Amino acid sequence: MTEEVNYSDAEEQLVAFKLGREEYGVSILQVVEIKRMTDITRVPHTPDYLRGVINLRGSVLPVIDLKARLNLAAQPYSDDTRIIIVKVDEISVGMIVDAVSEVMAINHANIEAPQTNTSAVAANYISGVGKLENRLVILLNLEAIIGNNQEGKAS
Amino acid sequence: MDLNQYMGMFLEESREHLQALNRCILDLESDPGNLSVLDEIFRSAHTIKGMSATMGFTAVAELTHEMENILDLLRKGTLQATPDIIDTIFKCVDTLEQLIESIGNNEENTVDTAPLIERLKALAKGEAPVSAPKTTQAASAPEQKVQSSQTTLTLTESEVSVIQEAKHKGLQAYEVQVGLRAGCLLKSARAYMVMSALDEMGDIIRSVPPVDDLEKENFELQFTVIIVTGEEGEKLQATLLSISEIDSALAVPIAISDAPAVEPAKTEAKPEVETPAVEEKHEKAPAHPSGDKKLRGGQSVRVDIDKLDTLLNLVGELVINKTRLEQIGLTHRLTDLVETIEQMDRVTTDLQNVVMKVRMVPVGQVFNRFPRMVRDLSRELNKEINLIVQGEETELDRTVIDEIGDPLVHLLRNSVDHGIEHPDERQAKGKNPVGEVRLIARHEGNNVIILVEDDGKGINPEVIKKKAVSKGLITQQEADKMDANEAVRIVFLPGFSTAEVVTDVSGRGVGMDAVKNKIESLGGMVDVETKINEGSKFKIRLPLTLAIIQALLVKVSEEIYAIPLGSIDSTINITQEDIKTIQNREVILLRGQIIPIIHLADVLNVPNQAAEKQEELFVVIVHLGEHKAGIIVDNLIGQQEIVIKSLGKLLAGIKVMAGATILGNGQVALIIDIGSLMQ
């Protein structure tokens, strides 16, 4: 995962992960760390996708189930399940994903604007689609998913 | 509008103008008729007023406004610049300085400007000034004389012998006369820098005034030090002058006439050194009548409260990890590890206590300013009041201390204004004409109790009811149903004030509900007891700290929740049969009291609830003010000290949860907010 990747302005570094059979990516600049699955304390009166809170070295961190958030079919957690901790608009959140695959660099030229039929995920959550050899990586718009401009508290 | 970007500019300019004010007022004092100086003072005050009003610092703006009124009268010649008026204006400048410093430090404003504003108003009306109680500045060293290049101190015999001895060793004694710049803000700090600089270069024999007074800023702008040194006078002067805000430094060699063996190489230490003599006016007037406000014991360091919070978090982490190690040791039966961890346990417990203590501040820090305030208020209201303060040493968390000042000011003002009667009225009632107000702090379990008591006329529940009805706060029917205790608590409702006349002191009808809100926001409670003609007693109950609380851990299904112990009355066991239904609400009967019950599992939508109902139920009886409720939980785990953590932005404002905490096993448990649970 930590293999050396040459970085230049023309490229975007991504943390790529799996949700079901599709591959997704978020900018590495938004990722704080990646954690194994841990005990999550349920918080009542919150939306379903908000699984609860965890103890991250003494501070309390909310965790969302990314698949539930994106309305993807649920799947039991496995050994590969990871929590990616991201920071968006000063909000730190853990996102549960099925597996983290790698850190990759994608040339901006290879990122296409999202098309409505690319994925089951609502178009406003997607910022683009990256093409890498024969793989497709769906780039997520975290600002829309967890940032200030979403209604996270609606139940 | 975001004014933060102008903050730096505001602070800088304000400080400049305050310095100018200090300088000009000194000038005015020496030459009361000087109109151009008055104009300059007026301009500076006006600028400060304008700037602070724009920035929204009303306390500063209000004070400068009142100050301006006085200055205007001086300018018109209606008032003469008497020493009293000058004193008051100085006091204003000092207070403004404090206000602006607290703004600069981004602190809650703890300076009370009201008494000063009232004083200014009184002066403006041309009233004979209430002779202000003098602070200790009169005690500043009497030995100080006009600066000259002569030595000014007389030496004691032992000092003479020390100096002679030093001469034998080739050292020279100097009398160093140091003058601070007018308007210097940190006099004690500058003095300290001078002393430590001198200390490096030689041996300090004496300072006038003594070091203690220098530290307490019990001096004006000059002080004198006798030093024995191998350095030359010029070097001393140059070193001292390099310290900022030092206006002058003059090292005068002390000649001892009967020195037996003279001729050390260093005697040519230039007695003719000329330094710019400090302007005379500095000696004439007290630059800072601030006196003894900075009493310090021992050395201290100012630390950002955030850093302490971080420290506390880290200690909490350590404790959690220790608990984990403990469990590993126990499961694998590693005796050595268990023993070591026991040692570690002691250390971490001590560490936790120390960190907690670091955040604790004696409540006296807030209480200190009240005697003066009560005295000023009682004079203004023509009452005679004796304020008794007890338990100043009681310690509270820093965050609580910072917030508790305003509510106490409100309560004390109320006692002085509404509670205590005029002396003749008291005499007619057969009471001591001197009223008594008590301010008492003490520990009570995990709380600190602060009492504000007076032996005044008390609160008449009937008057309160009438007033509340006429103001539309309650209906007549509600009023009729209320007993005396409930009626008295109406004073805490928003928009209620009983004062017949709205005075400056209190009675604007914003006081008591603000007090209540503030104290509740601190996790405390306020209550009142009163007897007509015997007095009232306001009781504030505050948690020791906001960061760590005692809580009861309870289990609901597989989930663990913490209930703050402060809200818990008791825990009881009941059976299903004990639950009765009244108007479709489940209640239990406890010592003759009907208590509604709440199933925690239902409120929190706990999944996987046990299909069968337990026969024996655990009920936690909680209270919110006068209301009680029983919370049904599956199991009680035990009492524990917990560190409150915020749930973060994303979860801010969710119902029923007051925060979270981390348990010994590293799991997160949520803290129940009793207030919202019971609504």
mmCIF file of N, CA, C and O in Angstrom, chain B residues 362-389:
data_model
loop_
_atom_site.group_PDB
_atom_site.id
_atom_site.type_symbol
_atom_site.label_atom_id
_atom_site.label_comp_id
_atom_site.label_asym_id
_atom_site.label_seq_id
_atom_site.Cartn_x
_atom_site.Cartn_y
_atom_site.Cartn_z
ATOM 1 N N PRO B 362 -8.522 28.792 43.193
ATOM 2 C CA PRO B 362 -9.375 29.142 44.335
ATOM 3 C C PRO B 362 -10.423 30.169 43.933
ATOM 4 O O PRO B 362 -10.172 31.084 43.151
ATOM 5 N N VAL B 363 -11.599 29.996 44.484
ATOM 6 C CA VAL B 363 -12.726 30.828 44.110
ATOM 7 C C VAL B 363 -12.492 32.271 44.580
ATOM 8 O O VAL B 363 -13.127 33.206 44.095
ATOM 9 N N GLY B 364 -11.529 32.439 45.494
ATOM 10 C CA GLY B 364 -11.177 33.770 45.967
ATOM 11 C C GLY B 364 -10.807 34.712 44.841
ATOM 12 O O GLY B 364 -11.014 35.927 44.920
ATOM 13 N N GLN B 365 -10.290 34.160 43.745
ATOM 14 C CA GLN B 365 -9.954 34.990 42.577
ATOM 15 C C GLN B 365 -11.156 35.788 42.092
ATOM 16 O O GLN B 365 -11.006 36.886 41.583
ATOM 17 N N VAL B 366 -12.318 35.197 42.211
ATOM 18 C CA VAL B 366 -13.523 35.910 41.800
ATOM 19 C C VAL B 366 -14.063 36.730 42.964
ATOM 20 O O VAL B 366 -14.500 37.863 42.793
ATOM 21 N N PHE B 367 -13.999 36.146 44.163
ATOM 22 C CA PHE B 367 -14.572 36.809 45.326
ATOM 23 C C PHE B 367 -13.855 38.113 45.657
ATOM 24 O O PHE B 367 -14.457 39.027 46.196
ATOM 25 N N ASN B 368 -12.554 38.159 45.351
ATOM 26 C CA ASN B 368 -11.746 39.305 45.765
ATOM 27 C C ASN B 368 -12.322 40.649 45.392
ATOM 28 O O ASN B 368 -12.137 41.618 46.101
ATOM 29 N N ARG B 369 -12.995 40.712 44.279
ATOM 30 C CA ARG B 369 -13.420 42.027 43.843
ATOM 31 C C ARG B 369 -14.760 42.439 44.448
ATOM 32 O O ARG B 369 -15.197 43.566 44.282
ATOM 33 N N PHE B 370 -15.412 41.515 45.161
ATOM 34 C CA PHE B 370 -16.749 41.838 45.641
ATOM 35 C C PHE B 370 -16.791 42.798 46.831
ATOM 36 O O PHE B 370 -17.691 43.624 46.887
ATOM 37 N N PRO B 371 -15.864 42.699 47.790
ATOM 38 C CA PRO B 371 -15.969 43.641 48.920
ATOM 39 C C PRO B 371 -16.013 45.088 48.443
ATOM 40 O O PRO B 371 -16.867 45.871 48.869
ATOM 41 N N ARG B 372 -15.141 45.408 47.534
ATOM 42 C CA ARG B 372 -15.112 46.763 47.003
ATOM 43 C C ARG B 372 -16.445 47.093 46.318
ATOM 44 O O ARG B 372 -17.015 48.164 46.504
ATOM 45 N N MET B 373 -16.937 46.152 45.531
ATOM 46 C CA MET B 373 -18.175 46.381 44.793
ATOM 47 C C MET B 373 -19.345 46.613 45.746
ATOM 48 O O MET B 373 -20.124 47.549 45.577
ATOM 49 N N VAL B 374 -19.442 45.769 46.767
ATOM 50 C CA VAL B 374 -20.564 45.901 47.704
ATOM 51 C C VAL B 374 -20.455 47.221 48.455
ATOM 52 O O VAL B 374 -21.447 47.920 48.647
ATOM 53 N N ARG B 375 -19.232 47.593 48.835
ATOM 54 C CA ARG B 375 -19.061 48.852 49.547
ATOM 55 C C ARG B 375 -19.518 50.016 48.677
ATOM 56 O O ARG B 375 -20.270 50.882 49.104
ATOM 57 N N ASP B 376 -19.062 50.005 47.429
ATOM 58 C CA ASP B 376 -19.430 51.102 46.531
ATOM 59 C C ASP B 376 -20.940 51.155 46.339
ATOM 60 O O ASP B 376 -21.546 52.225 46.359
ATOM 61 N N LEU B 377 -21.536 49.965 46.141
ATOM 62 C CA LEU B 377 -22.985 49.917 45.913
ATOM 63 C C LEU B 377 -23.750 50.415 47.122
ATOM 64 O O LEU B 377 -24.703 51.179 47.002
ATOM 65 N N SER B 378 -23.318 49.977 48.291
ATOM 66 C CA SER B 378 -24.095 50.333 49.475
ATOM 67 C C SER B 378 -23.983 51.836 49.725
ATOM 68 O O SER B 378 -24.950 52.470 50.132
ATOM 69 N N ARG B 379 -22.828 52.411 49.453
ATOM 70 C CA ARG B 379 -22.702 53.861 49.608
ATOM 71 C C ARG B 379 -23.674 54.544 48.669
ATOM 72 O O ARG B 379 -24.389 55.470 49.048
ATOM 73 N N GLU B 380 -23.694 54.052 47.453
ATOM 74 C CA GLU B 380 -24.530 54.681 46.446
ATOM 75 C C GLU B 380 -25.999 54.610 46.821
ATOM 76 O O GLU B 380 -26.772 55.529 46.555
ATOM 77 N N LEU B 381 -26.379 53.516 47.445
ATOM 78 C CA LEU B 381 -27.781 53.320 47.799
ATOM 79 C C LEU B 381 -28.079 53.781 49.220
ATOM 80 O O LEU B 381 -29.182 53.570 49.716
ATOM 81 N N ASN B 382 -27.091 54.396 49.859
ATOM 82 C CA ASN B 382 -27.269 54.867 51.237
ATOM 83 C C ASN B 382 -27.688 53.758 52.179
ATOM 84 O O ASN B 382 -28.558 53.924 53.015
ATOM 85 N N LYS B 383 -27.055 52.635 52.009
ATOM 86 C CA LYS B 383 -27.325 51.536 52.923
ATOM 87 C C LYS B 383 -26.037 51.198 53.640
ATOM 88 O O LYS B 383 -24.942 51.487 53.143
ATOM 89 N N GLU B 384 -26.197 50.569 54.781
ATOM 90 C CA GLU B 384 -25.002 50.117 55.476
ATOM 91 C C GLU B 384 -24.977 48.605 55.400
ATOM 92 O O GLU B 384 -25.885 47.935 55.879
ATOM 93 N N ILE B 385 -23.929 48.112 54.777
ATOM 94 C CA ILE B 385 -23.885 46.674 54.532
ATOM 95 C C ILE B 385 -22.521 46.115 54.875
ATOM 96 O O ILE B 385 -21.486 46.697 54.545
ATOM 97 N N ASN B 386 -22.558 45.007 55.539
ATOM 98 C CA ASN B 386 -21.346 44.318 55.897
ATOM 99 C C ASN B 386 -21.279 43.041 55.060
ATOM 100 O O ASN B 386 -22.145 42.195 55.166
ATOM 101 N N LEU B 387 -20.271 42.940 54.226
ATOM 102 C CA LEU B 387 -20.142 41.730 53.401
ATOM 103 C C LEU B 387 -19.209 40.749 54.091
ATOM 104 O O LEU B 387 -18.080 41.088 54.441
ATOM 105 N N ILE B 388 -19.712 39.553 54.289
ATOM 106 C CA ILE B 388 -18.876 38.527 54.907
ATOM 107 C C ILE B 388 -18.555 37.482 53.850
ATOM 108 O O ILE B 388 -19.453 36.922 53.232
ATOM 109 N N VAL B 389 -17.272 37.279 53.619
ATOM 110 C CA VAL B 389 -16.853 36.307 52.607
ATOM 111 C C VAL B 389 -16.197 35.136 53.311
ATOM 112 O O VAL B 389 -15.316 35.319 54.151
#
